[in-house]
PDB file of C-alpha atoms in Angstrom:
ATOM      1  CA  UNK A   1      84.650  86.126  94.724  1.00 82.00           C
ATOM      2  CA  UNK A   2      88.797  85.574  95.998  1.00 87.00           C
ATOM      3  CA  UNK A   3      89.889  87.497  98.384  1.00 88.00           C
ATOM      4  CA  UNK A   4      93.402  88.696  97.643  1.00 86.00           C
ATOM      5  CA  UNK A   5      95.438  89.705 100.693  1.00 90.00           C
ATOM      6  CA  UNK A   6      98.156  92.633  99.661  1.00 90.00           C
ATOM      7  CA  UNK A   7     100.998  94.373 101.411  1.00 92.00           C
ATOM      8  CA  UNK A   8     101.969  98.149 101.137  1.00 90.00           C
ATOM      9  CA  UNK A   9     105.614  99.277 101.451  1.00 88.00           C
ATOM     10  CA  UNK A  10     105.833 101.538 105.142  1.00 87.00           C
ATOM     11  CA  UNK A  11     108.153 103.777 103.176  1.00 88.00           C
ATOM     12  CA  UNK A  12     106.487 103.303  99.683  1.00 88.00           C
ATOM     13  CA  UNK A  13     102.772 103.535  99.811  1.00 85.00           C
ATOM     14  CA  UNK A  14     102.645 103.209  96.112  1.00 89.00           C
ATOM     15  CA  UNK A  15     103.829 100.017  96.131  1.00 91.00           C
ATOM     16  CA  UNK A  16     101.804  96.834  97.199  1.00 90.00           C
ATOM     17  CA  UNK A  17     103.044  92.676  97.535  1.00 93.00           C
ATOM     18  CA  UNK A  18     101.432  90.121  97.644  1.00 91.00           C
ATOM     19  CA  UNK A  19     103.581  88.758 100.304  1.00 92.00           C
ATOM     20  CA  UNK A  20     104.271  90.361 103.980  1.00 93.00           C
ATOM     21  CA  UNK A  21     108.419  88.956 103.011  1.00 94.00           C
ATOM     22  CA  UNK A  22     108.509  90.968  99.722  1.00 94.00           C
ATOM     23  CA  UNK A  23     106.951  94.173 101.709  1.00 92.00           C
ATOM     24  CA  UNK A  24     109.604  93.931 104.603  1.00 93.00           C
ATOM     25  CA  UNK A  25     112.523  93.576 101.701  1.00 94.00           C
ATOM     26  CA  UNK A  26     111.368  96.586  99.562  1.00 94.00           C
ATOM     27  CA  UNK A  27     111.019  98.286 102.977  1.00 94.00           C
ATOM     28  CA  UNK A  28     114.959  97.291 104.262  1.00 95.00           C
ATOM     29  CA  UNK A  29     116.237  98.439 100.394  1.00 95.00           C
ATOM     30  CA  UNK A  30     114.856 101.885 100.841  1.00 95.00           C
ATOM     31  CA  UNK A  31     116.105 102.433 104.201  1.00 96.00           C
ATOM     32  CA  UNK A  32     119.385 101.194 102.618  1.00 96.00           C
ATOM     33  CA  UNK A  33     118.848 103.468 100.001  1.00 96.00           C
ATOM     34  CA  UNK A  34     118.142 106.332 102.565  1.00 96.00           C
ATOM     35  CA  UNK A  35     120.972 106.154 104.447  1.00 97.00           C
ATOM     36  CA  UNK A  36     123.331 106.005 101.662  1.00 96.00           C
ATOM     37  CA  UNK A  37     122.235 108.377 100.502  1.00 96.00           C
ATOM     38  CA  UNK A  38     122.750 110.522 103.390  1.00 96.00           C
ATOM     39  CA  UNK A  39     126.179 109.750 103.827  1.00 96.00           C
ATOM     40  CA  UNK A  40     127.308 110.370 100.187  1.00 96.00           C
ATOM     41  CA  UNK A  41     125.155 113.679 100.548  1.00 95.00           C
ATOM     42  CA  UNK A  42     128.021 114.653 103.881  1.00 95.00           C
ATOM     43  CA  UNK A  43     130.648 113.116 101.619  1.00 96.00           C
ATOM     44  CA  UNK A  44     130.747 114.392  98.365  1.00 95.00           C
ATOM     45  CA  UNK A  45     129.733 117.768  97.665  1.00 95.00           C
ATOM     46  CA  UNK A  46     128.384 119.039  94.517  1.00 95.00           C
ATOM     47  CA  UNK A  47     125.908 116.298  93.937  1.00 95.00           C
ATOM     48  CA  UNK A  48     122.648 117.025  93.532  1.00 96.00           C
ATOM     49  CA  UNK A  49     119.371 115.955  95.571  1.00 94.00           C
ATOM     50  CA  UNK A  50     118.189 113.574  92.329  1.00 96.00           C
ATOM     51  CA  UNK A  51     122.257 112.210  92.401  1.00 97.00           C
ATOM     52  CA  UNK A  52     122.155 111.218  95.819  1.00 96.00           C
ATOM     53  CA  UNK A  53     118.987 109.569  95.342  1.00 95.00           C
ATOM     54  CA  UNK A  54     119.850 107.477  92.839  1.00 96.00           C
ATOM     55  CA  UNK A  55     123.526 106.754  93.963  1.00 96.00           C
ATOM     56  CA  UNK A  56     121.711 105.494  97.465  1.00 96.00           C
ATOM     57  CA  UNK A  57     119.342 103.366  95.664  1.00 96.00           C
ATOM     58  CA  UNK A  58     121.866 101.915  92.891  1.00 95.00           C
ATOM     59  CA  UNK A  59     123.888 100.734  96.237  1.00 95.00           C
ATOM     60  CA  UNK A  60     120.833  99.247  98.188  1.00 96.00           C
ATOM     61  CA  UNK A  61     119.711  97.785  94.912  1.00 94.00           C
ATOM     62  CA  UNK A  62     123.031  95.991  94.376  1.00 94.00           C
ATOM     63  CA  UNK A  63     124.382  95.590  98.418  1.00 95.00           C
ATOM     64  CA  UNK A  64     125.532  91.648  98.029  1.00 94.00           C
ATOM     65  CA  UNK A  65     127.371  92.903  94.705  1.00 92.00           C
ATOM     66  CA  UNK A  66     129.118  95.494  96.536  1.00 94.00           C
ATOM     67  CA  UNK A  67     129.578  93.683  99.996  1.00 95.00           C
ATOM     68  CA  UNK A  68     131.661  90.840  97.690  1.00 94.00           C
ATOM     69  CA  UNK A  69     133.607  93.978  96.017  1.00 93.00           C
ATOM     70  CA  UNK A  70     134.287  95.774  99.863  1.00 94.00           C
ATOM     71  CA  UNK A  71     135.490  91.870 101.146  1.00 96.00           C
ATOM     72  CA  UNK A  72     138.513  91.913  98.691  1.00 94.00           C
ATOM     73  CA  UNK A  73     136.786  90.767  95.046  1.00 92.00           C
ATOM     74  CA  UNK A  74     136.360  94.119  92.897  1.00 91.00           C
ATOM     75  CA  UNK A  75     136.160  92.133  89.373  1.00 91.00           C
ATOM     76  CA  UNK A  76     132.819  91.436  90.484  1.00 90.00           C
ATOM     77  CA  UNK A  77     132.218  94.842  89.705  1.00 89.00           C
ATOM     78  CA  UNK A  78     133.849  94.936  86.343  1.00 88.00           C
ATOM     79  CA  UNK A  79     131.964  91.480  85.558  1.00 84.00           C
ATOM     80  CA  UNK A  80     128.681  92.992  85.983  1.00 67.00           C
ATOM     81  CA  UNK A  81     129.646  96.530  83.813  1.00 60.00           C
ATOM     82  CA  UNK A  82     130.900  93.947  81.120  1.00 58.00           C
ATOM     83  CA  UNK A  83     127.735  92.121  80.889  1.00 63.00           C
ATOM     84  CA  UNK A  84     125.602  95.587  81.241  1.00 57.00           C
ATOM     85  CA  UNK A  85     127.762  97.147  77.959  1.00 48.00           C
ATOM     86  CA  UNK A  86     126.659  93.779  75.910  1.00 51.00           C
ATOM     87  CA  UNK A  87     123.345  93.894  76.666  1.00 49.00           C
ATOM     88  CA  UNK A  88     123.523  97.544  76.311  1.00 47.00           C
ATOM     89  CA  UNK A  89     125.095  97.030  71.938  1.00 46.00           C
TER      90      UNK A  89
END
């Protein structure tokens, strides 16, 4: 009988790896996730506790995408809602 050696998420206990590296990078996204959240929730009012959520973990989930927009390249942005709408039709 193996012996299979798993990781749990700190912040995700629902969610188990099967490496300690995949654990600690699900684990950085949702404190990503968390504190975008919290700052669009003090920055834009009106949105809703689901809308923050998801806007927080949209952003953690794509970070590098963004980070390339923030540095001066925004059609990285547009590139990647082009090829979303194709696969999308």
């Amino acid at each position: 009988m193996a012996v299979v050696t798993l990781f749990m998420s700190d912040r995700d206990i629902s969610r188990t790896f099967t490496s300690k590296k995949e654990a600690d990078e699900y684990d950085k996204m949702l404190e990503l996730a968390e504190a975008v959240s919290h700052f669009m929730e003090q920055k834009v009012a009106g949105l809703s506790e689901q809308q923050v959520e998801e806007i927080g973990l949209v952003f953690a989930r794509n970070k590098d995408l963004l980070a390339q927009a923030i540095k001066g390249k925004a059609d990285v942005l547009f590139a990647t809602a082009d090829e979303t709408a194709e696969a999308e039709d």
